C-alpha cells in the first residue's frame, strides 16, 4: 500500500516533506507533533513523498495541508491522496493565486464556494474556500402497482442502476391490475431485481457503499406495497443502514431532478394512472395540492377509453400512437368544476362512449383514430387549462410534468408552450422515468435524507397516502 495513515512516529517524515514542499511557510516540528497527537487530526502519507492532513468534525473534514516534495510533484500523488480520503464532506482553503492547486482540487471534485478576504499573510492574499460533498448513495425499492423495481441512485440525480420488471402482460387479459396477481409477481421478482440492481451499480459491500435504503410505502395496492417495503426494511436492518419511507407521488415529481434541478417555488402537474393533481411546491419537501381530480385520473381515462375501443391495458401509449393517425375533429367537452383548478374526466369518458354508442345505433361509419385524437386533445386541453390558471395565480419559477401520463407527447409539447408563454422554466421528467420505477424513489429519498427525515422500521404501508396526509 503506497498510502497509509500516519502515526506519531512519522513526525520526522512529515516534517521533511512539509519543509521541502512549503519553502516559504514550512510547518514547525512542534506543530506537526502536536497535530499528530490530536484525536481529531489525521495524516495520510504517500511513501515519504507526500501527505495530506485532515481535521475531522462531526459533519465535515477540513483539509489542513496537502504537500508533495517538489521532485515528486506532477505525478498524480496529490490526486491519489485526495482520492484516498474517500467519501466525506471536505472543505479547504487555497491561495487565490495558486492555480495549480486549484486545478488539482477541481479535478478531485472540489468546487469553489466562497472567498475569504485577506485570509493569508506573507504575502497578504485572499483564500478561496473549496468544498467536496460526500456522495449519498441510496438503494430504493418500488412495488406499488404492477412494476417491481430496484434502483441505486447517487446524490438524488445520478442513476447507477434502475431495474424494472413489469407485469403488464399478466394483467392485460383482465384489462387492469389484479391485486392478488400483482403481489404474487412482486414476491417472485423482488430478489432477482434487487440482485441485478446491486450488480449493475457495482455494489459489493452494501454496508460501506450505501448510505440509506428507501421504499415506497404508499399510495398503492396494499399487497404490492408490502413486498417492496418489507424488502427495503429487511435490507436496512441486515446492513444496519437508515431507512426512508417514500411517497410514490413525491417520487414521480422528484424524477424531474433527472432532467434538471427542481427550482422552487415550483408547480407540478402530476398525472398518473391513479392521480391527477396540481401540486404547489414552495420549497423542498413541501407539497400542497391546489387542484385534483374529482373522479377519474387522467391515465385512468386513457385506460378506460382504450378498453372501450378494444385496446390493451394500459392504453395511454397506444392511444397516443393511433391519435397521430387521426384528426382532432370531434368536440368532446372539458368539464367545468367548482374548484377552478380541479379536474373531472368522467363526463368526457361518457361523451366518448355516447358518441360510439350513437354511431353504432345509427350505423354510421366512424374513424376510430379521429375519436382517439379528439379524446386525447380534450384530456390535454383540460390539463393545460387548469395548469394555466394555477401559474397565473401562483408565483412559481418552474413547471414540472410528472407521472405516467407525462410520457404523452402532445401534453409535453403543450406544457412547453405554456411555460414559454408564461416565461417559466419547464422541467419534464425524462421519458424513461415517467412510468413507475425505483430511481424516482431514490431521488425523493435523497431529499428526505438531506432533511434528516428517516423512518422507523415499524413503518407500515399506507395504501391511501396522499400529500394531504404528509
Ligand atoms: O405513473 P404510472 O406509471 O402508474 C401509476 O402510478 O398510476 O402511470 C400509468 C398511466 C397509465 O394509465 C397509462 O395509460 C398512462 O400512464 N400512460 C400514458 C402514456 N404512457 C403511459 N398516457 C398517455 N399517453 C402516454 N404516452
Ligand atoms: Zn405511478
CSV table of C-alpha atoms and ligand atoms in Angstrom, one decimal:
chain,number,residue,atom,x,y,z
A,1,UNK,CA,0.0,0.0,0.0
A,2,UNK,CA,1.5,3.3,-1.0
A,3,UNK,CA,-0.8,5.4,1.2
A,4,UNK,CA,-1.2,4.8,4.9
A,5,UNK,CA,-2.4,6.6,7.9
A,6,UNK,CA,0.5,8.2,9.7
A,7,UNK,CA,1.3,7.7,13.4
A,8,UNK,CA,3.2,9.7,15.9
A,9,UNK,CA,6.4,8.1,14.8
A,10,UNK,CA,6.1,9.7,11.4
A,11,UNK,CA,6.6,13.2,12.6
A,12,UNK,CA,10.1,13.5,11.1
A,13,UNK,CA,9.0,12.2,7.7
A,14,UNK,CA,6.1,14.7,7.6
A,15,UNK,CA,8.3,17.5,8.8
A,16,UNK,CA,10.7,16.8,5.9
A,17,UNK,CA,8.0,16.7,3.3
A,18,UNK,CA,6.5,19.9,4.6
A,19,UNK,CA,9.9,21.6,4.7
A,20,UNK,CA,10.6,20.8,1.1
A,21,UNK,CA,7.1,21.5,-0.2
A,22,UNK,CA,6.3,24.7,1.7
A,23,UNK,CA,9.6,26.6,1.3
A,24,UNK,CA,8.1,29.9,2.3
A,25,UNK,CA,5.9,28.8,5.1
A,26,UNK,CA,7.2,25.4,6.4
A,27,UNK,CA,5.3,23.7,9.3
A,28,UNK,CA,7.2,23.6,12.6
A,29,UNK,CA,8.2,20.3,14.0
A,30,UNK,CA,6.3,21.0,17.2
A,31,UNK,CA,3.1,21.9,15.3
A,32,UNK,CA,3.2,18.6,13.4
A,33,UNK,CA,3.9,16.6,16.6
A,34,UNK,CA,1.0,18.4,18.3
A,35,UNK,CA,-1.3,17.7,15.4
A,36,UNK,CA,-0.3,14.0,15.3
A,37,UNK,CA,-1.3,13.6,18.9
A,38,UNK,CA,-4.7,15.3,18.4
A,39,UNK,CA,-7.5,12.8,18.0
A,40,UNK,CA,-9.4,14.9,15.5
A,41,UNK,CA,-6.5,15.3,13.2
A,42,UNK,CA,-5.4,12.6,10.7
A,43,UNK,CA,-2.4,12.4,8.4
A,44,UNK,CA,-2.2,10.2,5.4
A,45,UNK,CA,1.3,9.5,3.9
A,46,UNK,CA,2.2,8.6,0.4
A,47,UNK,CA,5.5,6.8,0.9
A,48,UNK,CA,7.8,9.5,2.2
A,49,UNK,CA,6.9,11.8,-0.7
A,50,UNK,CA,3.7,13.4,0.2
A,51,UNK,CA,1.0,13.7,2.8
A,52,UNK,CA,-2.5,15.2,3.4
A,53,UNK,CA,-3.8,16.2,6.8
A,54,UNK,CA,-7.4,16.5,7.9
A,55,UNK,CA,-9.2,18.0,10.8
A,56,UNK,CA,-12.4,16.0,11.4
A,57,UNK,CA,-15.6,17.3,12.9
A,58,UNK,CA,-18.9,15.5,13.1
A,59,UNK,CA,-20.2,17.0,9.8
A,60,UNK,CA,-17.1,17.6,7.7
A,61,UNK,CA,-13.3,17.4,7.5
A,62,UNK,CA,-11.1,20.4,6.9
A,63,UNK,CA,-8.2,19.6,4.6
A,64,UNK,CA,-5.4,21.3,6.6
A,65,UNK,CA,-2.4,20.7,4.4
A,66,UNK,CA,-1.6,18.7,1.3
A,67,UNK,CA,2.1,18.5,0.4
A,68,UNK,CA,4.3,16.7,-2.1
A,69,UNK,CA,8.0,17.2,-2.2
A,70,UNK,CA,9.0,19.1,-5.4
A,71,UNK,CA,10.8,16.4,-7.3
A,72,UNK,CA,7.7,14.1,-7.0
A,73,UNK,CA,5.2,16.8,-8.0
A,74,UNK,CA,3.0,16.4,-11.1
A,75,UNK,CA,3.0,12.7,-10.7
A,76,UNK,CA,-0.6,12.4,-9.5
A,77,UNK,CA,0.4,11.9,-5.8
A,78,UNK,CA,-1.8,14.8,-4.7
A,79,UNK,CA,-4.8,13.4,-6.6
A,80,UNK,CA,-4.2,9.9,-5.1
A,81,UNK,CA,-4.1,11.3,-1.6
A,82,UNK,CA,-7.4,13.3,-2.2
A,83,UNK,CA,-9.0,10.2,-3.6
A,84,UNK,CA,-7.8,8.1,-0.7
A,85,UNK,CA,-9.5,10.4,1.8
A,86,UNK,CA,-12.7,8.9,0.3
A,87,UNK,CA,-16.3,9.8,0.5
A,88,UNK,CA,-16.6,12.6,3.1
A,89,UNK,CA,-17.7,16.2,3.3
A,90,UNK,CA,-14.5,18.0,2.7
A,91,UNK,CA,-13.6,21.7,2.9
A,92,UNK,CA,-10.3,23.5,2.3
A,93,UNK,CA,-8.8,27.0,1.7
A,94,UNK,CA,-6.3,27.8,-1.0
A,95,UNK,CA,-4.5,30.9,-2.1
A,96,UNK,CA,-6.3,32.6,-4.9
A,97,UNK,CA,-3.1,32.7,-7.0
A,98,UNK,CA,-2.3,29.0,-6.5
A,99,UNK,CA,-3.8,28.0,-9.8
A,100,UNK,CA,-2.0,24.6,-9.9
A,101,UNK,CA,-3.5,23.6,-6.6
A,102,UNK,CA,-7.0,24.9,-7.5
A,103,UNK,CA,-6.8,22.8,-10.7
A,104,UNK,CA,-5.8,19.7,-8.7
A,105,UNK,CA,-8.7,20.3,-6.3
A,106,UNK,CA,-11.2,20.8,-9.1
A,107,UNK,CA,-10.1,17.5,-10.7
A,108,UNK,CA,-10.6,15.8,-7.3
A,109,UNK,CA,-14.2,17.0,-7.3
A,110,UNK,CA,-13.9,20.2,-5.2
A,111,UNK,CA,-16.0,23.3,-6.0
A,112,UNK,CA,-15.3,26.9,-5.1
A,113,UNK,CA,-18.0,28.0,-2.7
A,114,UNK,CA,-16.7,31.4,-1.4
A,115,UNK,CA,-13.8,33.8,-1.0
A,116,UNK,CA,-12.2,34.9,2.3
A,117,UNK,CA,-10.7,38.3,2.0
A,118,UNK,CA,-7.0,38.7,3.1
A,119,UNK,CA,-7.0,35.3,4.8
A,120,UNK,CA,-3.3,34.7,4.2
A,121,UNK,CA,-0.4,36.7,5.3
A,122,UNK,CA,3.2,36.7,3.9
A,123,UNK,CA,2.1,37.9,1.3
A,124,UNK,CA,-1.4,39.0,2.1
A,125,UNK,CA,-3.9,37.3,-0.2
A,126,UNK,CA,-7.5,36.1,-0.4
A,127,UNK,CA,-8.4,32.5,0.2
A,128,UNK,CA,-10.8,30.5,-2.0
A,129,UNK,CA,-12.9,28.2,0.0
A,130,UNK,CA,-13.5,24.9,-1.8
A,131,UNK,CA,-15.8,22.1,-0.9
A,132,UNK,CA,-16.3,18.5,-1.9
A,133,UNK,CA,-19.6,17.0,-0.7
A,134,UNK,CA,-19.9,13.4,0.4
A,135,UNK,CA,-21.8,11.3,-2.2
A,136,UNK,CA,-25.1,9.9,-0.9
A,137,UNK,CA,-26.0,6.6,-2.4
A,138,UNK,CA,-29.5,5.3,-1.9
A,139,UNK,CA,-30.9,1.8,-2.6
A,140,UNK,CA,-34.5,2.2,-3.5
A,141,UNK,CA,-37.5,-0.2,-3.9
A,142,UNK,CA,-40.7,0.4,-5.7
A,143,UNK,CA,-43.6,-2.0,-5.9
A,144,UNK,CA,-46.8,0.0,-5.5
A,145,UNK,CA,-48.6,-1.3,-8.6
A,146,UNK,CA,-47.5,-3.5,-11.5
A,147,UNK,CA,-43.8,-2.7,-11.7
A,148,UNK,CA,-41.2,-4.4,-9.4
A,149,UNK,CA,-38.2,-2.1,-9.4
A,150,UNK,CA,-35.0,-1.6,-7.5
A,151,UNK,CA,-32.6,1.2,-8.2
A,152,UNK,CA,-29.3,2.7,-6.9
A,153,UNK,CA,-29.2,6.5,-7.1
A,154,UNK,CA,-26.3,8.8,-6.2
A,155,UNK,CA,-27.0,12.3,-4.9
A,156,UNK,CA,-30.6,12.2,-5.9
A,157,UNK,CA,-29.9,12.7,-9.6
A,158,UNK,CA,-27.4,10.1,-10.9
A,159,UNK,CA,-28.9,6.7,-11.6
A,160,UNK,CA,-26.3,3.9,-11.1
A,161,UNK,CA,-28.9,1.2,-11.7
A,162,UNK,CA,-32.7,1.1,-12.3
A,163,UNK,CA,-34.0,-2.4,-12.9
A,164,UNK,CA,-37.8,-2.6,-13.7
A,165,UNK,CA,-39.7,-5.9,-14.1
A,166,UNK,CA,-43.1,-5.2,-15.5
A,167,UNK,CA,-46.0,-7.5,-15.1
A,168,UNK,CA,-48.2,-5.7,-17.6
A,169,UNK,CA,-48.6,-8.9,-19.7
A,170,UNK,CA,-50.1,-10.8,-16.8
A,171,UNK,CA,-52.8,-8.1,-16.2
A,172,UNK,CA,-53.6,-7.4,-19.9
A,173,UNK,CA,-56.2,-10.1,-20.2
A,174,UNK,CA,-58.1,-8.7,-17.3
A,175,UNK,CA,-58.0,-5.1,-18.6
A,176,UNK,CA,-56.4,-3.8,-15.4
A,177,UNK,CA,-54.3,-4.7,-12.4
A,178,UNK,CA,-55.4,-7.7,-10.5
A,179,UNK,CA,-54.1,-7.1,-6.9
A,180,UNK,CA,-53.6,-10.7,-5.9
A,181,UNK,CA,-51.7,-11.4,-9.1
A,182,UNK,CA,-49.7,-8.3,-8.7
A,183,UNK,CA,-48.4,-9.1,-5.2
A,184,UNK,CA,-47.5,-12.6,-6.2
A,185,UNK,CA,-45.5,-11.3,-9.1
A,186,UNK,CA,-43.7,-8.8,-6.8
A,187,UNK,CA,-42.7,-11.6,-4.5
A,188,UNK,CA,-41.5,-13.7,-7.3
A,189,UNK,CA,-39.4,-11.0,-8.8
A,190,UNK,CA,-38.1,-8.8,-6.0
A,191,UNK,CA,-34.9,-10.8,-5.2
A,192,UNK,CA,-33.9,-11.1,-8.8
A,193,UNK,CA,-34.5,-7.4,-9.5
A,194,UNK,CA,-32.5,-6.5,-6.3
A,195,UNK,CA,-29.6,-8.7,-7.2
A,196,UNK,CA,-29.4,-7.3,-10.7
A,197,UNK,CA,-29.6,-3.7,-9.5
A,198,UNK,CA,-26.7,-4.3,-7.0
A,199,UNK,CA,-24.7,-5.9,-9.7
A,200,UNK,CA,-25.3,-3.1,-12.2
A,201,UNK,CA,-24.3,-0.5,-9.7
A,202,UNK,CA,-21.2,-2.5,-8.6
A,203,UNK,CA,-22.4,-2.7,-5.0
A,204,UNK,CA,-20.3,-5.5,-3.4
A,205,UNK,CA,-20.2,-4.1,0.2
A,206,UNK,CA,-23.6,-2.5,0.9
A,207,UNK,CA,-22.8,-1.5,4.4
A,208,UNK,CA,-20.0,0.7,3.1
A,209,UNK,CA,-21.2,1.7,-0.3
A,210,UNK,CA,-24.9,2.5,0.5
A,211,UNK,CA,-25.9,5.3,2.8
A,212,UNK,CA,-29.6,4.6,3.1
A,213,UNK,CA,-32.4,2.3,1.9
A,214,UNK,CA,-35.7,3.6,0.7
A,215,UNK,CA,-39.0,2.1,-0.3
A,216,UNK,CA,-42.4,3.3,-1.4
A,217,UNK,CA,-44.9,2.9,1.4
A,218,UNK,CA,-48.0,4.4,-0.4
A,219,UNK,CA,-50.2,5.1,-2.2
A,220,UNK,CA,-50.8,1.9,-4.0
A,221,UNK,CA,-52.1,-1.7,-3.6
A,222,UNK,CA,-51.5,-2.9,-0.1
A,223,UNK,CA,-50.2,-6.4,-1.0
A,224,UNK,CA,-47.9,-4.9,-3.6
A,225,UNK,CA,-46.6,-2.2,-1.4
A,226,UNK,CA,-45.8,-4.7,1.3
A,227,UNK,CA,-43.3,-6.6,-0.8
A,228,UNK,CA,-41.0,-3.7,-1.6
A,229,UNK,CA,-41.4,-2.1,1.8
A,230,UNK,CA,-40.6,-5.4,3.6
A,231,UNK,CA,-37.6,-6.0,1.3
A,232,UNK,CA,-36.3,-2.4,1.9
A,233,UNK,CA,-36.7,-2.6,5.7
A,234,UNK,CA,-35.1,-6.0,5.8
A,235,UNK,CA,-32.1,-4.8,3.7
A,236,UNK,CA,-31.7,-1.8,6.0
A,237,UNK,CA,-31.8,-4.0,9.1
A,238,UNK,CA,-29.3,-6.5,7.8
A,239,UNK,CA,-26.8,-3.9,6.9
A,240,UNK,CA,-27.6,-1.5,9.7
A,241,UNK,CA,-28.5,1.3,7.3
A,242,UNK,CA,-31.0,4.1,7.9
A,243,UNK,CA,-34.4,3.6,6.2
A,244,UNK,CA,-36.6,6.1,4.4
A,245,UNK,CA,-40.3,5.5,3.5
A,246,UNK,CA,-41.2,7.4,0.4
A,247,UNK,CA,-44.5,8.7,-1.0
A,248,UNK,CA,-44.9,7.3,-4.5
A,249,UNK,CA,-46.2,10.7,-5.8
A,250,UNK,CA,-43.2,12.7,-4.5
A,251,UNK,CA,-41.2,10.0,-6.2
A,252,UNK,CA,-42.8,10.8,-9.5
A,253,UNK,CA,-42.2,14.5,-9.1
A,254,UNK,CA,-38.6,14.1,-7.8
A,255,UNK,CA,-37.8,12.3,-11.1
A,256,UNK,CA,-37.7,15.8,-12.6
A,257,UNK,CA,-34.3,16.1,-11.0
A,258,UNK,CA,-33.0,13.6,-13.5
A,259,UNK,CA,-33.7,16.3,-16.1
A,260,UNK,CA,-32.6,19.4,-14.3
A,261,UNK,CA,-32.6,20.6,-10.7
A,262,UNK,CA,-36.1,21.5,-9.4
A,263,UNK,CA,-36.2,25.2,-8.7
A,264,UNK,CA,-38.6,26.4,-6.1
A,265,UNK,CA,-41.3,27.6,-5.9
A,266,UNK,CA,-42.4,25.0,-8.5
A,267,UNK,CA,-45.7,23.8,-9.8
A,268,UNK,CA,-46.1,20.2,-10.6
A,269,UNK,CA,-48.7,18.7,-12.8
A,270,UNK,CA,-48.8,15.1,-11.5
A,271,UNK,CA,-50.6,12.9,-13.9
A,272,UNK,CA,-50.6,9.1,-13.5
A,273,UNK,CA,-52.9,6.1,-13.6
A,274,UNK,CA,-54.2,6.8,-10.1
A,275,UNK,CA,-53.7,10.5,-9.6
A,276,UNK,CA,-54.2,13.8,-11.3
A,277,UNK,CA,-53.0,16.7,-9.2
A,278,UNK,CA,-51.6,20.2,-9.4
A,279,UNK,CA,-49.1,20.4,-6.6
A,280,UNK,CA,-47.5,23.6,-5.4
A,281,UNK,CA,-44.0,23.2,-4.0
A,282,UNK,CA,-42.9,26.3,-2.3
A,283,UNK,CA,-39.7,24.6,-1.1
A,284,UNK,CA,-38.1,21.2,-0.9
A,285,UNK,CA,-40.2,18.5,0.6
A,286,UNK,CA,-43.2,20.8,0.7
A,287,UNK,CA,-46.3,19.7,-1.2
A,288,UNK,CA,-49.7,21.5,-1.4
A,289,UNK,CA,-52.4,20.2,-3.6
A,290,UNK,CA,-54.1,23.1,-5.2
A,291,UNK,CA,-56.1,21.1,-7.7
A,292,UNK,CA,-57.1,17.5,-8.1
A,293,UNK,CA,-59.4,15.2,-10.0
A,294,UNK,CA,-62.9,14.7,-8.6
A,295,UNK,CA,-63.3,11.4,-10.3
A,296,UNK,CA,-61.0,9.6,-12.8
A,297,UNK,CA,-57.3,10.2,-13.1
A,298,UNK,CA,-56.0,11.2,-16.5
A,299,UNK,CA,-54.2,7.9,-17.0
A,300,UNK,CA,-57.4,6.0,-15.9
A,301,UNK,CA,-59.4,7.9,-18.5
A,302,UNK,CA,-56.9,6.8,-21.2
A,303,UNK,CA,-57.1,3.2,-20.0
A,304,UNK,CA,-60.9,3.2,-19.8
A,305,UNK,CA,-61.4,4.6,-23.2
A,306,UNK,CA,-58.7,2.2,-24.5
A,307,UNK,CA,-60.8,-0.6,-23.1
A,308,UNK,CA,-64.0,0.6,-24.7
A,309,UNK,CA,-62.1,0.8,-28.0
A,310,UNK,CA,-60.7,-2.7,-27.6
A,311,UNK,CA,-57.1,-1.7,-26.9
A,312,UNK,CA,-54.8,-3.4,-24.5
A,313,UNK,CA,-54.2,-2.2,-20.9
A,314,UNK,CA,-52.5,0.3,-20.2
A,315,UNK,CA,-53.7,2.1,-23.3
A,316,UNK,CA,-52.1,5.6,-23.0
A,317,UNK,CA,-49.2,4.9,-25.3
A,318,UNK,CA,-51.2,3.2,-27.9
A,319,UNK,CA,-53.9,5.9,-27.9
A,320,UNK,CA,-51.1,8.4,-28.5
A,321,UNK,CA,-49.8,6.5,-31.5
A,322,UNK,CA,-53.3,5.9,-33.0
A,323,UNK,CA,-54.2,9.6,-32.4
A,324,UNK,CA,-51.3,10.6,-34.6
A,325,UNK,CA,-53.1,8.8,-37.5
A,326,UNK,CA,-56.3,10.7,-36.8
A,327,UNK,CA,-57.6,14.2,-36.6
A,328,UNK,CA,-58.9,16.2,-33.7
A,329,UNK,CA,-62.3,16.9,-35.3
A,330,UNK,CA,-64.8,15.9,-32.7
A,331,UNK,CA,-65.8,18.3,-30.0
A,332,UNK,CA,-65.6,16.5,-26.7
A,333,UNK,CA,-66.3,18.5,-23.6
A,334,UNK,CA,-63.9,19.9,-21.0
A,335,UNK,CA,-65.6,19.6,-17.6
A,336,UNK,CA,-66.5,22.7,-15.6
A,337,UNK,CA,-65.5,22.1,-12.0
A,338,UNK,CA,-66.4,24.2,-9.0
A,339,UNK,CA,-62.8,24.4,-7.8
A,340,UNK,CA,-61.3,26.2,-10.8
A,341,UNK,CA,-58.1,24.1,-10.7
A,342,UNK,CA,-59.8,20.7,-10.2
A,343,UNK,CA,-60.2,18.1,-12.9
A,344,UNK,CA,-63.0,15.8,-13.9
A,345,UNK,CA,-62.8,13.2,-16.7
A,346,UNK,CA,-65.9,11.1,-16.1
A,347,UNK,CA,-68.0,13.4,-18.3
A,348,UNK,CA,-65.5,13.1,-21.1
A,349,UNK,CA,-65.5,9.4,-20.8
A,350,UNK,CA,-69.3,9.3,-21.0
A,351,UNK,CA,-69.2,11.7,-24.0
A,352,UNK,CA,-66.8,9.4,-25.9
A,353,UNK,CA,-68.9,6.3,-25.0
A,354,UNK,CA,-72.1,8.1,-26.1
A,355,UNK,CA,-70.5,9.1,-29.4
A,356,UNK,CA,-69.5,5.5,-30.1
A,357,UNK,CA,-72.9,4.2,-29.0
A,358,UNK,CA,-74.8,6.7,-31.2
A,359,UNK,CA,-72.7,5.8,-34.2
A,360,UNK,CA,-73.4,2.2,-33.6
A,361,UNK,CA,-77.2,2.8,-33.3
A,362,UNK,CA,-77.3,4.9,-36.4
A,363,UNK,CA,-74.9,2.6,-38.2
A,364,UNK,CA,-72.7,5.5,-39.2
A,365,UNK,CA,-69.1,4.8,-40.0
A,366,UNK,CA,-66.6,6.4,-37.5
A,367,UNK,CA,-62.9,6.9,-37.7
A,368,UNK,CA,-61.5,5.4,-34.5
A,369,UNK,CA,-58.3,7.4,-34.8
A,370,UNK,CA,-60.2,10.6,-35.0
A,371,UNK,CA,-62.1,9.7,-31.8
A,372,UNK,CA,-58.8,8.9,-30.1
A,373,UNK,CA,-57.1,12.1,-31.3
A,374,UNK,CA,-60.1,14.2,-30.2
A,375,UNK,CA,-60.3,12.4,-26.8
A,376,UNK,CA,-56.5,12.9,-26.3
A,377,UNK,CA,-56.9,16.6,-27.2
A,378,UNK,CA,-59.7,17.0,-24.7
A,379,UNK,CA,-57.7,15.5,-21.9
A,380,UNK,CA,-54.6,17.6,-22.7
A,381,UNK,CA,-56.7,20.8,-23.1
A,382,UNK,CA,-58.3,20.2,-19.7
A,383,UNK,CA,-54.9,19.6,-18.1
A,384,UNK,CA,-53.4,22.7,-19.7
A,385,UNK,CA,-56.4,24.9,-19.0
A,386,UNK,CA,-56.2,24.2,-15.2
A,387,UNK,CA,-52.4,24.5,-15.1
A,388,UNK,CA,-52.7,27.9,-16.8
A,389,UNK,CA,-55.0,29.1,-14.0
A,390,UNK,CA,-52.5,27.8,-11.5
A,391,UNK,CA,-49.5,29.5,-12.9
A,392,UNK,CA,-51.4,32.8,-13.2
A,393,UNK,CA,-52.5,32.5,-9.5
A,394,UNK,CA,-49.2,31.4,-8.0
A,395,UNK,CA,-45.8,32.9,-8.5
A,396,UNK,CA,-43.6,29.9,-9.5
A,397,UNK,CA,-40.3,29.6,-11.3
A,398,UNK,CA,-40.7,26.2,-12.8
A,399,UNK,CA,-43.4,23.9,-14.1
A,400,UNK,CA,-42.8,20.2,-13.6
A,401,UNK,CA,-44.6,17.5,-15.6
A,402,UNK,CA,-44.6,14.1,-13.8
A,403,UNK,CA,-46.3,10.7,-13.7
A,404,UNK,CA,-47.0,8.0,-16.2
A,405,UNK,CA,-49.1,10.3,-18.4
A,406,UNK,CA,-46.2,12.8,-18.6
A,407,UNK,CA,-44.9,10.4,-21.3
A,408,UNK,CA,-47.7,11.8,-23.6
A,409,UNK,CA,-46.1,13.8,-26.4
A,410,UNK,CA,-48.9,16.2,-27.0
A,411,UNK,CA,-49.0,17.0,-23.3
A,412,UNK,CA,-45.3,17.6,-23.2
A,413,UNK,CA,-45.5,19.9,-26.2
A,414,UNK,CA,-48.4,21.9,-24.7
A,415,UNK,CA,-46.7,22.2,-21.3
A,416,UNK,CA,-43.6,23.5,-23.0
A,417,UNK,CA,-45.7,26.1,-24.9
A,418,UNK,CA,-47.5,27.2,-21.7
A,419,UNK,CA,-44.2,27.6,-19.9
A,420,UNK,CA,-42.8,29.7,-22.7
A,421,UNK,CA,-45.9,31.8,-22.7
A,422,UNK,CA,-45.6,32.5,-19.0
A,423,UNK,CA,-41.8,32.8,-19.1
A,424,UNK,CA,-41.2,29.8,-16.8
A,425,UNK,CA,-38.7,27.0,-16.8
A,426,UNK,CA,-40.2,23.7,-17.8
A,427,UNK,CA,-38.9,20.6,-16.2
A,428,UNK,CA,-40.2,17.5,-17.9
A,429,UNK,CA,-39.5,14.1,-16.3
A,430,UNK,CA,-37.3,12.2,-18.8
A,431,UNK,CA,-39.3,9.7,-20.8
A,432,UNK,CA,-37.6,6.7,-19.3
A,433,UNK,CA,-38.5,7.8,-15.8
A,434,UNK,CA,-42.2,8.8,-16.3
A,435,UNK,CA,-43.6,5.4,-15.6
A,436,UNK,CA,-43.2,3.7,-12.2
A,437,UNK,CA,-39.6,3.0,-11.3
A,438,UNK,CA,-37.4,2.8,-8.2
A,439,UNK,CA,-34.9,5.5,-9.4
A,440,UNK,CA,-37.6,8.2,-8.8
A,441,UNK,CA,-38.0,6.8,-5.2
A,442,UNK,CA,-34.2,7.1,-4.8
A,443,UNK,CA,-34.5,10.8,-6.0
A,444,UNK,CA,-37.2,11.6,-3.5
A,445,UNK,CA,-35.4,9.7,-0.7
A,446,UNK,CA,-32.3,11.8,-1.2
A,447,UNK,CA,-34.3,15.0,-0.3
A,448,UNK,CA,-35.6,13.3,2.8
A,449,UNK,CA,-32.1,12.2,3.6
A,450,UNK,CA,-30.8,15.7,3.4
A,451,UNK,CA,-33.5,16.9,5.7
A,452,UNK,CA,-32.8,14.1,8.1
A,453,UNK,CA,-36.2,12.5,7.7
A,454,UNK,CA,-35.7,8.9,8.4
A,455,UNK,CA,-38.4,6.3,9.1
A,456,UNK,CA,-38.8,3.8,11.8
A,457,UNK,CA,-38.6,0.2,10.8
A,458,UNK,CA,-42.1,-0.2,12.1
A,459,UNK,CA,-43.4,1.9,9.2
A,460,UNK,CA,-46.5,0.3,7.6
A,461,UNK,CA,-47.9,0.6,4.2
A,462,UNK,CA,-50.4,3.5,3.6
A,463,UNK,CA,-52.4,2.5,0.5
A,464,UNK,CA,-54.3,5.8,0.5
A,465,UNK,CA,-51.4,8.0,1.2
A,466,UNK,CA,-51.6,11.4,-0.4
A,467,UNK,CA,-49.9,14.8,0.0
A,468,UNK,CA,-52.8,15.7,2.2
A,469,UNK,CA,-51.5,13.2,4.8
A,470,UNK,CA,-47.9,14.3,4.8
B,1,LIG,O1,-47.4,6.6,-13.1
B,1,LIG,P1,-47.8,5.3,-13.7
B,1,LIG,O2,-46.8,4.5,-14.4
B,1,LIG,O3,-48.6,4.4,-12.7
B,1,LIG,C1,-49.3,5.0,-11.7
B,1,LIG,O4,-48.7,5.3,-10.7
B,1,LIG,O5,-50.5,5.1,-11.9
B,1,LIG,O6,-48.9,5.8,-14.8
B,1,LIG,C2,-49.5,4.8,-15.7
B,1,LIG,C3,-50.5,5.5,-16.5
B,1,LIG,C4,-51.4,4.6,-17.3
B,1,LIG,O7,-52.7,4.9,-17.1
B,1,LIG,C5,-51.0,4.7,-18.7
B,1,LIG,O8,-52.0,4.6,-19.7
B,1,LIG,C6,-50.5,6.2,-18.7
B,1,LIG,O9,-49.9,6.3,-17.5
B,1,LIG,N1,-49.6,6.5,-19.9
B,1,LIG,C7,-49.9,7.4,-20.9
B,1,LIG,C8,-48.9,7.3,-21.8
B,1,LIG,N2,-47.9,6.4,-21.3
B,1,LIG,C9,-48.4,5.9,-20.1
B,1,LIG,N3,-51.0,8.2,-21.1
B,1,LIG,C10,-51.0,8.9,-22.1
B,1,LIG,N4,-50.0,9.0,-23.1
B,1,LIG,C11,-48.9,8.2,-22.9
B,1,LIG,N5,-48.0,8.2,-23.8
B,2,LIG,ZN1,-47.0,5.9,-10.5
